[in-house]
Coordinates of C-alpha atoms and ligand atoms in Angstrom, one line a residue:
M12 CA 0.0 0.0 0.0
G13 CA 1.1 3.5 -0.6
N14 CA 2.8 4.7 2.6
E15 CA 2.2 8.2 3.9
Q16 CA 5.4 8.7 5.8
Q17 CA 7.7 11.5 4.8
D18 CA 11.4 10.6 4.3
R19 CA 12.5 13.9 5.7
P20 CA 9.7 15.2 7.9
G21 CA 9.4 19.0 7.7
D22 CA 11.5 19.4 4.6
P23 CA 9.6 22.0 2.6
L24 CA 10.2 20.4 -0.8
T25 CA 9.2 16.9 0.5
A26 CA 6.1 18.5 2.0
L27 CA 5.2 20.0 -1.4
L28 CA 5.6 16.5 -3.0
D29 CA 3.5 15.0 -0.3
Q30 CA 0.8 17.5 -0.9
V31 CA 0.7 16.7 -4.6
R32 CA 0.6 12.9 -3.9
L33 CA -2.0 13.2 -1.2
R34 CA -4.3 15.3 -3.4
L35 CA -4.2 12.5 -6.0
R36 CA -4.4 9.5 -3.7
D37 CA -8.2 9.1 -4.3
L38 CA -7.8 9.3 -8.1
D39 CA -8.5 5.6 -8.9
D40 CA -9.2 5.5 -12.6
G41 CA -7.4 3.2 -14.9
E42 CA -6.0 -0.3 -14.6
P43 CA -2.5 -1.7 -14.5
A44 CA -1.2 -3.1 -17.8
S45 CA -2.1 -6.8 -18.1
Y46 CA -1.0 -7.5 -21.7
I47 CA 2.3 -8.5 -20.1
P48 CA 0.7 -10.9 -17.5
E49 CA 3.4 -10.4 -14.9
L50 CA 2.7 -6.6 -14.8
G51 CA -0.9 -7.2 -13.9
R52 CA 0.1 -8.6 -10.5
V53 CA 1.3 -5.3 -9.2
D54 CA -0.4 -3.5 -6.2
P55 CA -2.4 -0.7 -7.9
D56 CA -2.2 1.5 -4.8
L57 CA 1.5 2.0 -5.0
F58 CA 2.3 5.6 -5.5
G59 CA 5.6 7.3 -5.3
L60 CA 7.0 10.6 -6.3
S61 CA 10.7 11.5 -6.3
L62 CA 12.6 14.6 -7.4
C63 CA 16.4 14.8 -7.8
A64 CA 18.0 18.2 -7.9
L65 CA 21.1 18.8 -10.0
D66 CA 23.2 18.8 -6.8
G67 CA 22.2 15.2 -6.3
Q68 CA 19.8 15.8 -3.5
V69 CA 16.9 13.4 -3.8
Y70 CA 13.5 14.2 -2.4
A71 CA 11.0 11.4 -1.9
S72 CA 7.3 11.1 -1.2
G73 CA 5.4 7.8 -0.9
D74 CA 6.5 4.5 -2.4
T75 CA 9.7 5.7 -3.9
T76 CA 11.9 2.7 -3.1
T77 CA 9.6 0.0 -4.4
P78 CA 11.1 -1.7 -7.5
F79 CA 9.2 -2.0 -10.7
T80 CA 10.3 -2.7 -14.3
V81 CA 11.4 0.3 -16.2
Q82 CA 9.6 -0.6 -19.4
S83 CA 9.5 2.2 -22.0
V84 CA 11.1 4.6 -19.6
S85 CA 14.3 2.8 -20.7
K86 CA 13.9 4.0 -24.2
P87 CA 15.4 7.5 -23.9
F88 CA 18.4 6.1 -22.1
V89 CA 19.1 3.4 -24.6
F90 CA 18.6 6.0 -27.3
A91 CA 21.4 7.9 -25.5
L92 CA 23.6 4.9 -25.5
A93 CA 23.0 4.3 -29.3
L94 CA 23.8 8.0 -29.9
A95 CA 27.0 7.6 -27.9
D96 CA 28.0 4.6 -29.9
H97 CA 27.1 5.9 -33.4
G98 CA 26.4 9.6 -33.4
L99 CA 23.1 11.3 -34.3
E100 CA 23.4 11.0 -38.1
N101 CA 23.9 7.3 -38.1
V102 CA 21.1 6.7 -35.6
L103 CA 18.8 8.9 -37.6
A104 CA 19.5 6.8 -40.6
R105 CA 17.8 3.9 -38.9
V106 CA 15.1 5.5 -36.8
G107 CA 13.2 8.8 -37.3
A108 CA 12.6 11.7 -34.8
E109 CA 9.0 12.5 -35.6
P110 CA 6.0 12.1 -33.3
S111 CA 3.9 9.2 -34.6
G112 CA 0.6 10.4 -33.2
E113 CA -0.1 6.8 -32.7
A114 CA 0.0 4.2 -29.9
F115 CA 3.2 3.0 -28.3
N116 CA 2.9 -0.3 -30.2
S117 CA 2.0 1.3 -33.5
I118 CA 2.9 -0.8 -36.5
R119 CA 3.3 2.1 -39.0
L120 CA 6.7 2.5 -40.6
E121 CA 8.1 5.3 -42.9
P122 CA 7.1 4.3 -46.4
V123 CA 10.3 4.1 -48.5
T124 CA 12.9 3.6 -45.8
G125 CA 10.9 1.4 -43.4
R126 CA 12.2 3.5 -40.5
P127 CA 10.2 3.5 -37.4
P128 CA 8.9 7.0 -36.5
N129 CA 11.0 7.6 -33.4
P130 CA 13.0 5.9 -30.6
M131 CA 10.2 6.4 -28.0
V132 CA 7.7 4.0 -29.6
N133 CA 8.3 0.2 -29.4
A134 CA 9.4 -0.2 -33.0
G135 CA 11.9 2.6 -32.8
A136 CA 13.2 1.3 -29.4
I137 CA 13.7 -2.2 -30.8
V138 CA 15.9 -0.6 -33.5
T139 CA 17.9 1.6 -31.1
S140 CA 18.6 -1.2 -28.7
S141 CA 19.8 -3.2 -31.7
L142 CA 22.2 -0.3 -32.3
V143 CA 23.9 -0.4 -28.9
A144 CA 27.5 -1.6 -29.3
G145 CA 28.4 -5.1 -28.3
D146 CA 29.3 -8.4 -29.7
G147 CA 26.1 -10.4 -29.7
P148 CA 22.9 -10.1 -27.6
D149 CA 24.5 -10.8 -24.2
E150 CA 27.2 -8.2 -24.6
R151 CA 24.6 -5.7 -25.8
S152 CA 22.3 -6.5 -22.9
A153 CA 25.2 -6.1 -20.5
R154 CA 26.1 -2.8 -22.0
I155 CA 22.5 -1.6 -21.7
L156 CA 22.3 -2.7 -18.1
E157 CA 25.6 -1.0 -17.3
G158 CA 24.4 2.1 -19.1
L159 CA 21.1 2.3 -17.3
S160 CA 22.9 1.7 -14.0
A161 CA 25.3 4.6 -14.7
F162 CA 22.3 6.8 -15.3
A163 CA 20.7 5.6 -12.0
G164 CA 24.0 5.7 -10.1
R165 CA 23.7 2.2 -8.7
P166 CA 23.9 -1.3 -10.1
L167 CA 20.5 -2.3 -11.5
K168 CA 19.1 -5.9 -12.1
V169 CA 16.7 -7.5 -14.5
D170 CA 13.4 -8.9 -13.3
E171 CA 13.7 -12.4 -14.9
A172 CA 10.0 -13.2 -14.4
V173 CA 8.8 -10.1 -16.2
F174 CA 11.4 -10.7 -18.9
A175 CA 10.1 -14.3 -19.4
S176 CA 6.5 -13.1 -19.3
E177 CA 7.1 -10.4 -21.9
R178 CA 9.1 -12.6 -24.2
A179 CA 6.5 -15.3 -24.0
T180 CA 3.6 -12.9 -24.9
G181 CA 5.3 -10.2 -26.9
D182 CA 3.9 -11.2 -30.3
R183 CA 3.0 -7.7 -31.3
N184 CA 6.6 -6.6 -30.7
R185 CA 7.7 -9.7 -32.6
A186 CA 5.5 -8.8 -35.5
L187 CA 6.9 -5.2 -35.5
A188 CA 10.4 -6.5 -35.5
Y189 CA 9.8 -8.9 -38.4
L190 CA 8.2 -6.1 -40.4
M191 CA 11.2 -3.9 -39.8
H192 CA 13.5 -6.7 -40.6
N193 CA 11.7 -7.2 -43.9
A194 CA 11.8 -3.4 -44.6
G195 CA 15.6 -3.4 -43.8
S196 CA 15.4 -1.1 -40.8
L197 CA 16.2 -3.9 -38.3
T198 CA 19.1 -6.0 -39.1
G199 CA 20.5 -9.2 -37.5
D200 CA 18.7 -12.0 -35.8
V201 CA 15.2 -10.8 -34.9
E202 CA 14.7 -13.1 -31.9
E203 CA 18.1 -12.0 -30.5
Q204 CA 17.3 -8.3 -31.0
L205 CA 13.9 -8.8 -29.3
A206 CA 15.5 -10.5 -26.4
V207 CA 17.8 -7.5 -25.9
Y208 CA 14.8 -5.1 -26.1
F209 CA 12.6 -7.2 -23.7
R210 CA 15.5 -7.4 -21.2
Q211 CA 16.0 -3.7 -21.3
C212 CA 12.3 -3.2 -20.5
S213 CA 12.5 -5.7 -17.6
V214 CA 15.3 -3.8 -15.7
L215 CA 14.1 -3.0 -12.1
V216 CA 14.2 0.6 -11.0
T217 CA 12.6 2.6 -8.2
C218 CA 11.1 6.1 -8.4
E219 CA 14.2 7.5 -6.9
D220 CA 16.3 5.8 -9.6
L221 CA 14.0 7.4 -12.2
A222 CA 14.5 10.8 -10.6
V223 CA 18.3 10.4 -10.7
M224 CA 18.3 9.1 -14.3
H225 CA 16.3 12.1 -15.5
A226 CA 18.3 14.5 -13.5
T227 CA 21.3 13.1 -15.3
L228 CA 19.7 14.0 -18.6
A229 CA 18.5 17.4 -17.2
G230 CA 22.1 18.1 -16.1
G231 CA 23.6 17.5 -19.6
G232 CA 24.6 13.9 -19.1
V233 CA 26.4 14.0 -15.7
N234 CA 24.9 11.9 -12.9
P235 CA 24.4 14.4 -10.1
V236 CA 24.8 11.7 -7.4
T237 CA 27.9 10.0 -8.6
G238 CA 29.4 12.9 -10.5
D239 CA 30.2 10.6 -13.5
R240 CA 29.6 11.7 -17.0
V241 CA 27.3 9.2 -18.6
V242 CA 26.7 10.7 -22.0
A243 CA 27.9 13.8 -23.9
P244 CA 25.9 17.0 -23.3
R245 CA 24.8 17.1 -26.9
H246 CA 23.4 13.6 -26.7
A247 CA 21.5 14.4 -23.5
Q248 CA 20.1 17.4 -25.4
H249 CA 19.1 15.2 -28.4
V250 CA 17.4 12.7 -26.0
L251 CA 15.4 15.5 -24.2
A252 CA 14.3 17.0 -27.5
V253 CA 12.9 13.6 -28.7
M254 CA 11.3 13.0 -25.3
A255 CA 9.6 16.4 -25.5
T256 CA 8.0 15.7 -28.9
C257 CA 7.5 11.9 -28.7
G258 CA 7.9 10.8 -25.1
M259 CA 4.2 10.4 -24.2
Y260 CA 3.1 8.4 -27.2
D261 CA 0.0 9.8 -28.9
A262 CA -0.5 12.1 -25.9
S263 CA 2.8 13.9 -26.5
G264 CA 1.3 17.0 -28.0
Q265 CA -1.2 17.4 -25.3
W266 CA 1.5 16.7 -22.7
M267 CA 3.7 19.4 -24.1
L268 CA 0.8 21.8 -24.2
Q269 CA -0.2 21.2 -20.6
V270 CA 2.9 20.0 -18.7
G271 CA 5.6 21.4 -20.9
M272 CA 8.5 19.2 -19.7
P273 CA 10.3 16.4 -21.6
A274 CA 9.0 13.1 -20.2
K275 CA 8.7 9.4 -20.9
S276 CA 6.1 7.0 -19.7
G277 CA 6.1 3.2 -19.4
V278 CA 3.4 0.6 -19.1
S279 CA 4.5 -0.4 -15.6
G280 CA 3.0 3.0 -14.5
A281 CA 6.3 4.9 -14.5
I282 CA 6.8 8.4 -15.7
G283 CA 10.2 10.1 -15.9
V284 CA 10.5 13.9 -16.3
A285 CA 13.5 16.0 -17.0
L286 CA 13.5 19.8 -16.8
P287 CA 16.7 20.9 -18.5
G288 CA 19.1 22.5 -16.1
Q289 CA 16.8 22.0 -13.2
F290 CA 15.9 18.5 -12.0
G291 CA 14.6 15.1 -12.7
I292 CA 11.4 13.5 -11.5
G293 CA 10.3 9.9 -11.2
V294 CA 6.6 9.0 -10.6
F295 CA 5.2 5.6 -10.2
S296 CA 1.6 4.5 -10.0
P297 CA 0.5 1.4 -12.0
P298 CA -3.1 2.2 -13.2
L299 CA -2.9 3.4 -16.8
E300 CA -5.3 5.4 -19.0
E301 CA -6.2 4.1 -22.4
K302 CA -3.0 5.5 -24.0
G303 CA -0.8 3.6 -21.7
N304 CA 0.3 6.4 -19.4
S305 CA 0.0 6.3 -15.6
V306 CA -3.2 8.2 -14.5
R307 CA -1.9 9.5 -11.3
G308 CA 1.5 10.0 -12.9
I309 CA 0.1 12.3 -15.5
A310 CA -2.0 14.2 -12.9
A311 CA 1.0 14.6 -10.6
C312 CA 3.1 16.0 -13.4
H313 CA 0.3 18.4 -14.4
L314 CA 0.0 19.6 -10.8
I315 CA 3.7 20.1 -10.3
S316 CA 4.1 21.9 -13.6
D317 CA 1.1 24.2 -12.9
Q318 CA 1.6 24.8 -9.3
F319 CA 5.3 25.5 -9.6
G320 CA 5.1 27.3 -13.0
L321 CA 7.6 25.0 -14.7
H322 CA 6.3 24.9 -18.3
L323 CA 9.3 25.0 -20.6
M324 CA 7.6 27.5 -22.9
R325 CA 6.6 30.0 -20.2
A326 CA 8.0 33.3 -21.4
T327 CA 10.5 34.7 -19.1
V328 CA 11.0 38.4 -18.8
P329 CA 14.6 39.7 -19.2
Q330 CA 16.2 39.8 -15.8
R331 CA 16.6 43.2 -14.2
R332 CA 19.8 42.3 -12.4
P333 CA 22.0 40.5 -14.9
L334 CA 23.8 38.2 -12.5
P335 CA 24.2 34.4 -12.7
P336 CA 21.8 32.6 -10.4
R337 CA 23.8 31.8 -7.3
S338 CA 23.2 31.0 -3.7
L339 CA 26.1 32.0 -1.6
H340 CA 27.1 30.4 1.6
P341 CA 25.7 31.8 4.8
A342 CA 28.0 34.2 6.6
P343 CA 27.8 36.1 9.9
L344 CA 27.2 39.8 9.3
R345 CA 26.5 42.8 11.4
S346 CA 24.1 45.6 10.5
L347 CA 25.3 49.2 10.2
R348 CA 23.4 50.3 13.3
H349 CA 25.5 52.4 15.7
R350 CA 25.0 50.9 19.1
P351 CA 26.3 51.5 22.6
R352 CA 29.1 49.3 23.7
S353 CA 26.9 47.0 25.9
Q354 CA 24.8 46.1 22.8
R355 CA 27.9 45.7 20.6
E356 CA 29.5 43.3 23.0
A357 CA 26.3 41.3 23.4
L358 CA 26.0 40.9 19.7
D359 CA 29.7 40.2 19.2
A360 CA 29.5 37.4 21.7
R361 CA 26.8 35.7 19.7
P362 CA 27.8 35.7 16.0
D363 CA 26.2 32.3 15.5
R364 CA 22.6 33.4 16.2
I365 CA 22.0 35.3 12.9
R366 CA 22.9 34.0 9.5
V367 CA 22.7 35.7 6.2
H368 CA 22.2 33.9 2.9
V369 CA 22.8 35.9 -0.2
L370 CA 21.0 35.1 -3.4
Q371 CA 21.6 36.6 -6.7
G372 CA 20.3 36.4 -10.3
D373 CA 16.9 34.9 -11.2
L374 CA 15.5 32.7 -8.5
D375 CA 14.5 29.4 -10.0
F376 CA 13.9 26.0 -8.7
A377 CA 17.6 25.1 -8.5
T378 CA 18.6 28.2 -6.5
A379 CA 15.6 27.9 -4.2
E380 CA 16.5 24.2 -3.6
Q381 CA 20.1 25.2 -2.8
T382 CA 18.7 27.6 -0.3
L383 CA 16.6 24.9 1.4
R384 CA 19.8 22.9 1.7
A385 CA 21.7 25.8 3.2
A386 CA 18.8 26.2 5.7
R387 CA 18.9 22.5 6.5
E388 CA 22.6 22.7 7.3
L389 CA 22.3 25.8 9.6
P390 CA 23.9 25.3 13.0
G391 CA 21.3 24.7 15.7
A392 CA 22.2 28.0 17.4
V393 CA 20.8 30.1 14.5
S394 CA 17.5 31.8 15.4
W395 CA 17.4 34.3 12.5
F396 CA 17.9 33.2 8.9
V397 CA 18.2 36.3 6.7
L398 CA 17.7 35.9 3.0
D399 CA 19.2 38.7 1.0
L400 CA 17.2 39.1 -2.2
T401 CA 18.6 42.5 -3.0
R402 CA 20.5 41.1 -6.0
V403 CA 17.6 38.9 -7.2
G404 CA 15.8 39.5 -10.4
R405 CA 12.8 37.4 -11.3
V406 CA 11.4 35.0 -8.8
E407 CA 9.7 32.0 -10.3
T408 CA 6.6 30.6 -8.8
V409 CA 8.2 27.4 -7.7
A410 CA 11.0 29.4 -5.9
A411 CA 8.5 31.6 -4.1
D412 CA 6.5 28.6 -3.0
L413 CA 9.6 26.8 -1.7
L414 CA 10.8 29.9 0.2
R415 CA 7.4 30.5 1.7
A416 CA 7.3 26.8 2.8
L417 CA 10.9 27.2 4.1
G418 CA 9.8 30.1 6.2
E419 CA 7.0 28.1 7.7
D420 CA 9.2 25.1 8.3
L421 CA 11.9 27.2 10.0
R422 CA 9.3 28.8 12.2
T423 CA 8.3 25.4 13.5
R424 CA 12.0 24.8 14.4
G425 CA 12.2 28.1 16.2
T426 CA 14.1 30.0 13.5
R427 CA 12.7 33.1 11.8
M428 CA 13.2 33.6 8.2
V429 CA 13.8 37.3 7.5
L430 CA 13.9 38.7 3.9
A431 CA 15.8 41.7 2.6
D432 CA 13.9 42.5 -0.5
P433 CA 13.7 45.9 -2.2
D434 CA 10.8 44.6 -4.3
E435 CA 8.8 43.5 -1.2
R436 CA 7.6 40.3 -2.7
Q437 CA 5.6 39.7 0.4
A438 CA 4.3 36.5 -0.9
M439 CA 7.4 34.9 0.5
A440 CA 7.4 36.0 4.1
R441 CA 5.2 37.5 6.7
P442 CA 5.2 41.2 6.2
A443 CA 6.7 41.7 9.6
D444 CA 9.7 39.7 8.5
E445 CA 10.4 41.6 5.3
F446 CA 12.6 44.6 4.9
P447 CA 13.6 46.7 2.0
D448 CA 17.3 46.3 2.5
L449 CA 19.8 44.0 4.3
G450 CA 20.7 46.6 6.8
R451 CA 17.2 46.9 8.2
A452 CA 16.7 43.1 8.1
L453 CA 19.8 42.7 10.2
E454 CA 18.9 45.4 12.6
S455 CA 15.6 43.8 13.3
C456 CA 17.3 40.4 13.9
E457 CA 19.9 42.1 16.2
D458 CA 17.1 43.9 18.1
G459 CA 15.3 40.6 18.5
L460 CA 18.5 39.0 19.8
L461 CA 19.2 41.9 22.2
A462 CA 15.6 41.7 23.5
E463 CA 16.1 38.0 24.1
L464 CA 19.2 38.9 26.1
G465 CA 17.3 41.4 28.2
L466 CA 18.7 44.5 26.5
D467 CA 16.1 46.9 25.1
P468 CA 17.7 48.5 22.1
D469 CA 15.1 51.3 22.0
A470 CA 15.2 52.3 25.6
P471 CA 16.5 55.8 26.0
V472 CA 20.1 56.1 27.3
P473 CA 20.6 59.5 29.0
L474 CA 23.9 61.1 28.3
A475 CA 24.9 60.7 31.9
D476 CA 24.9 56.9 31.4
C477 CA 26.8 57.1 28.2
D478 CA 29.5 54.5 28.0
L479 CA 31.9 57.1 26.5
F480 CA 32.3 58.4 30.0
G481 CA 33.8 55.2 31.2
R482 CA 34.4 55.1 34.9
A483 CA 34.6 58.9 35.2
D484 CA 33.4 60.2 38.6
A485 CA 30.2 62.1 39.2
R486 CA 31.9 65.6 39.0
V487 CA 33.5 64.8 35.6
R488 CA 30.2 63.3 34.3
A489 CA 28.2 66.3 35.3
A490 CA 30.8 68.6 33.6
L491 CA 30.6 66.5 30.5
A492 CA 26.8 66.4 30.4
D493 CA 26.7 70.2 30.8
A494 CA 29.0 70.7 27.9
F495 CA 26.5 69.1 25.4
D496 CA 23.6 70.9 23.8
T497 CA 20.3 69.3 23.2
L498 CA 18.8 68.9 19.7
R499 CA 15.3 67.6 19.3
L500 CA 14.3 66.2 15.9
P501 CA 10.7 65.2 15.4
E502 CA 10.1 62.0 13.4
G503 CA 10.5 62.6 9.7
E504 CA 12.7 65.6 10.1
T505 CA 15.8 65.7 7.9
V506 CA 18.9 67.6 8.6
E507 CA 20.1 69.1 5.4
P508 CA 22.7 69.7 4.1
P509 CA 24.4 67.4 6.6
G510 CA 27.9 68.9 6.1
A511 CA 26.8 72.4 7.3
R512 CA 24.9 71.6 10.4
L513 CA 26.2 68.3 11.5
S514 CA 29.8 67.9 10.9
G515 CA 30.7 71.6 10.9
R516 CA 31.0 72.8 14.4
I517 CA 29.8 69.7 16.1
V518 CA 32.6 67.2 17.2
L519 CA 30.5 64.6 18.9
W520 CA 26.9 63.5 18.5
Y521 CA 25.1 61.3 21.1
V522 CA 21.7 59.8 20.5
E523 CA 19.7 59.7 23.8
S524 CA 16.5 58.4 22.4
G525 CA 14.8 57.7 19.0
R526 CA 16.7 56.9 15.9
L527 CA 18.8 58.7 13.3
A528 CA 19.6 57.3 9.8
V529 CA 21.6 58.5 6.9
C530 CA 19.7 58.1 3.6
A531 CA 20.5 58.7 0.0
D532 CA 17.6 61.1 -0.1
S533 CA 14.4 61.8 1.8
V534 CA 12.3 59.2 0.1
S535 CA 15.0 56.5 -0.2
T536 CA 14.6 53.4 1.8
V537 CA 18.2 52.5 1.5
R538 CA 20.2 53.7 4.5
T539 CA 23.9 54.1 4.9
W540 CA 23.7 53.6 8.7
S541 CA 21.3 54.2 11.6
A542 CA 21.9 55.1 15.2
G543 CA 19.8 54.2 18.2
P544 CA 19.9 55.3 21.9
G545 CA 23.3 55.2 23.4
A546 CA 25.1 55.6 20.0
A547 CA 27.9 58.2 19.8
L548 CA 28.9 59.6 16.4
T549 CA 31.8 61.6 15.2
P550 CA 31.9 63.9 12.1
A551 CA 33.6 61.1 10.3
D552 CA 30.4 59.1 10.5
F553 CA 28.4 61.7 8.7
P554 CA 28.2 61.7 4.9
A555 CA 30.7 63.7 2.9
R556 CA 28.3 63.4 0.0
M557 CA 25.9 66.4 0.1
S558 CA 23.3 64.3 -1.7
R559 CA 22.8 62.2 1.5
Q560 CA 20.9 63.4 4.4
V561 CA 20.3 62.6 8.0
L562 CA 16.7 61.6 8.9
A563 CA 15.1 61.2 12.3
E564 CA 13.2 58.0 11.8
R565 CA 11.5 58.5 15.2
D566 CA 11.2 61.4 17.5
T567 CA 14.8 61.8 18.5
V568 CA 16.8 63.5 21.1
C569 CA 20.4 64.1 20.3
R570 CA 23.1 65.6 22.5
T571 CA 25.8 67.5 20.6
L572 CA 29.2 68.8 21.6
T573 CA 30.5 71.7 19.6
A574 CA 34.2 72.6 19.0
E575 CA 33.6 75.6 21.3
G576 CA 32.0 73.5 24.0
L577 CA 35.0 71.2 23.9
M578 CA 37.4 74.2 24.2
R579 CA 35.5 75.5 27.2
L580 CA 35.5 72.1 28.8
R581 CA 39.3 71.7 28.2
A582 CA 39.8 75.0 30.1
S583 CA 37.4 74.2 33.0
V584 CA 37.6 70.4 33.5
P585 CA 40.6 69.1 31.5
E586 CA 40.1 65.5 33.0
A587 CA 36.7 65.4 31.2
V588 CA 38.3 66.0 27.8
A589 CA 40.8 63.3 28.6
V590 CA 37.9 60.9 29.3
L591 CA 36.4 61.7 25.9
E592 CA 39.7 61.2 24.2
R593 CA 40.0 57.8 25.7
A594 CA 36.5 56.9 24.7
P595 CA 36.1 53.8 22.6
L596 CA 34.3 55.2 19.6
E597 CA 32.6 52.7 17.5
G598 CA 34.5 53.6 14.4
A599 CA 37.4 51.7 15.7
E600 CA 35.6 48.4 15.4
T601 CA 36.7 45.8 13.0
V602 CA 33.4 43.9 12.7
D603 CA 32.5 42.9 9.2
R604 CA 29.7 45.3 8.3
A605 CA 26.8 44.8 6.0
D606 CA 27.3 47.0 3.0
T607 CA 23.9 48.6 2.4
A608 CA 25.1 51.9 1.0
Ligands
LIG721 N1 7.9 -3.6 -22.8 C1 6.8 -2.9 -23.2 C2 6.4 -3.3 -24.6 O1 7.2 -3.4 -25.4 C3 7.0 -1.5 -23.2 C4 5.9 -0.6 -23.5 C5 5.7 0.6 -22.7 O2 6.3 0.7 -21.6 O3 5.1 1.5 -23.2 O4 5.2 -3.6 -24.8

């Protein structure tokens, strides 16, 4: 019976596959193939769905390790072996590449040449398996088994009972083979050629094998699990092209229209799908519709294609940020918020709590899947997982779905997913966890961490408590506090131009409450830095570029020390100036800062 357990509970991609499978569990149309008697003995409720990403990660839902015979799903792979042995021209001389529009066991051959229409129908497959190099049928069968095993990344075996059953009852294939022999398109001993073909169809695979085999084609011929090159990239391309036009027998046109991914089905109830450059899928569910394709298999592929927006012909808009899709490794980063020493030290002591993962280019299935993997490998201490989407162009539906599911999954594990996304694609995260730039996203995580540690980053810090004053005694502190002026900035007020008012006469700024930020302009959301209560700033912190301005993001109280004030202080309480000169100003820090400018 189809089992319901998940192989990796909580994994968002596995969960999506589970959803697809569970939605189709009650679809009970069709019957398992019985024209090969041994195939009729299968449990019709078996249902498995596997996906293999191009980094070799296999996701599995349902009965994905139950063996079944590969049947026609072997055809693309044996076609690939024939191409490797003879090249495209020579193979095309013997078998066409046109959709037949007819059933898998169609008897129609090309008029003059006697060529079968394509390698995906039985007649064409009998010819391609006869083309695989080898001295005699045993050697050819051995090469085919070895080849299919290389595609699967593990040694495969033949189901001798199915082989015997098919050989004993395969008169229609026999008839086809004799016709082709008569027409000159099949050469050699017909019974021997048929035995090679029947053995190839009787190779046992699992859903997971199919996913890896198709991922090998999708990845240009390199098996993503073993790393071995199985066929040349151009041959993988040829195979995918023929699968796209002929893989689903006389339903191929409809398939391309609705699912839009190269695929091949077999009468055992298997369907293999390859999305070039993205992944391979294996589906297994024995009941077939009248054309010989798995009912649930077709429905599952429809759902996956639709839900994830994977149709090959879907027009893609040119990417806005022309960068190669990439998912960079998580790195610890700090925001550009000026903070008092107590907060800086608390954050420095816990660099493992916040992780940043940088994505760039268009976000497709593969990049999203890599992100899921990065999230899976996060150290247990991480409580905030920041996804930096500021260099991301288009986000495909499947990627948005996966990232949204990742956010939910992380939350159940006590980690918040926080997005830095100037396009505010809120579909992917809770609005509260989405910020227009990396700086703000990091600030929010840091604030959360500080709150967890019992430090309130927004609580006012009066100048008298300022950590710049170190261990100075009360008299010195009072003298220092007196020397500062008070500047009140209501929320939204900008100080412009900053050079004149801020860095001119003022030598030291101290934020008692509220928040200051330096922005490119008054409407810009991208900030160079921000400063909260307890932060001390020197003129060097203020922008030299006049185009930038300082904005009070909240009602803010600043204390400022002017050059004259400092001179007066030097004359009256020289120890106080000495205290300031020893003050550990934040600019001296070496922490790796998020570059949000
Ligand atoms: N071995 C099967 C046959 O030749 C393969 C057909 C199929 O899977 O479509 O009849």
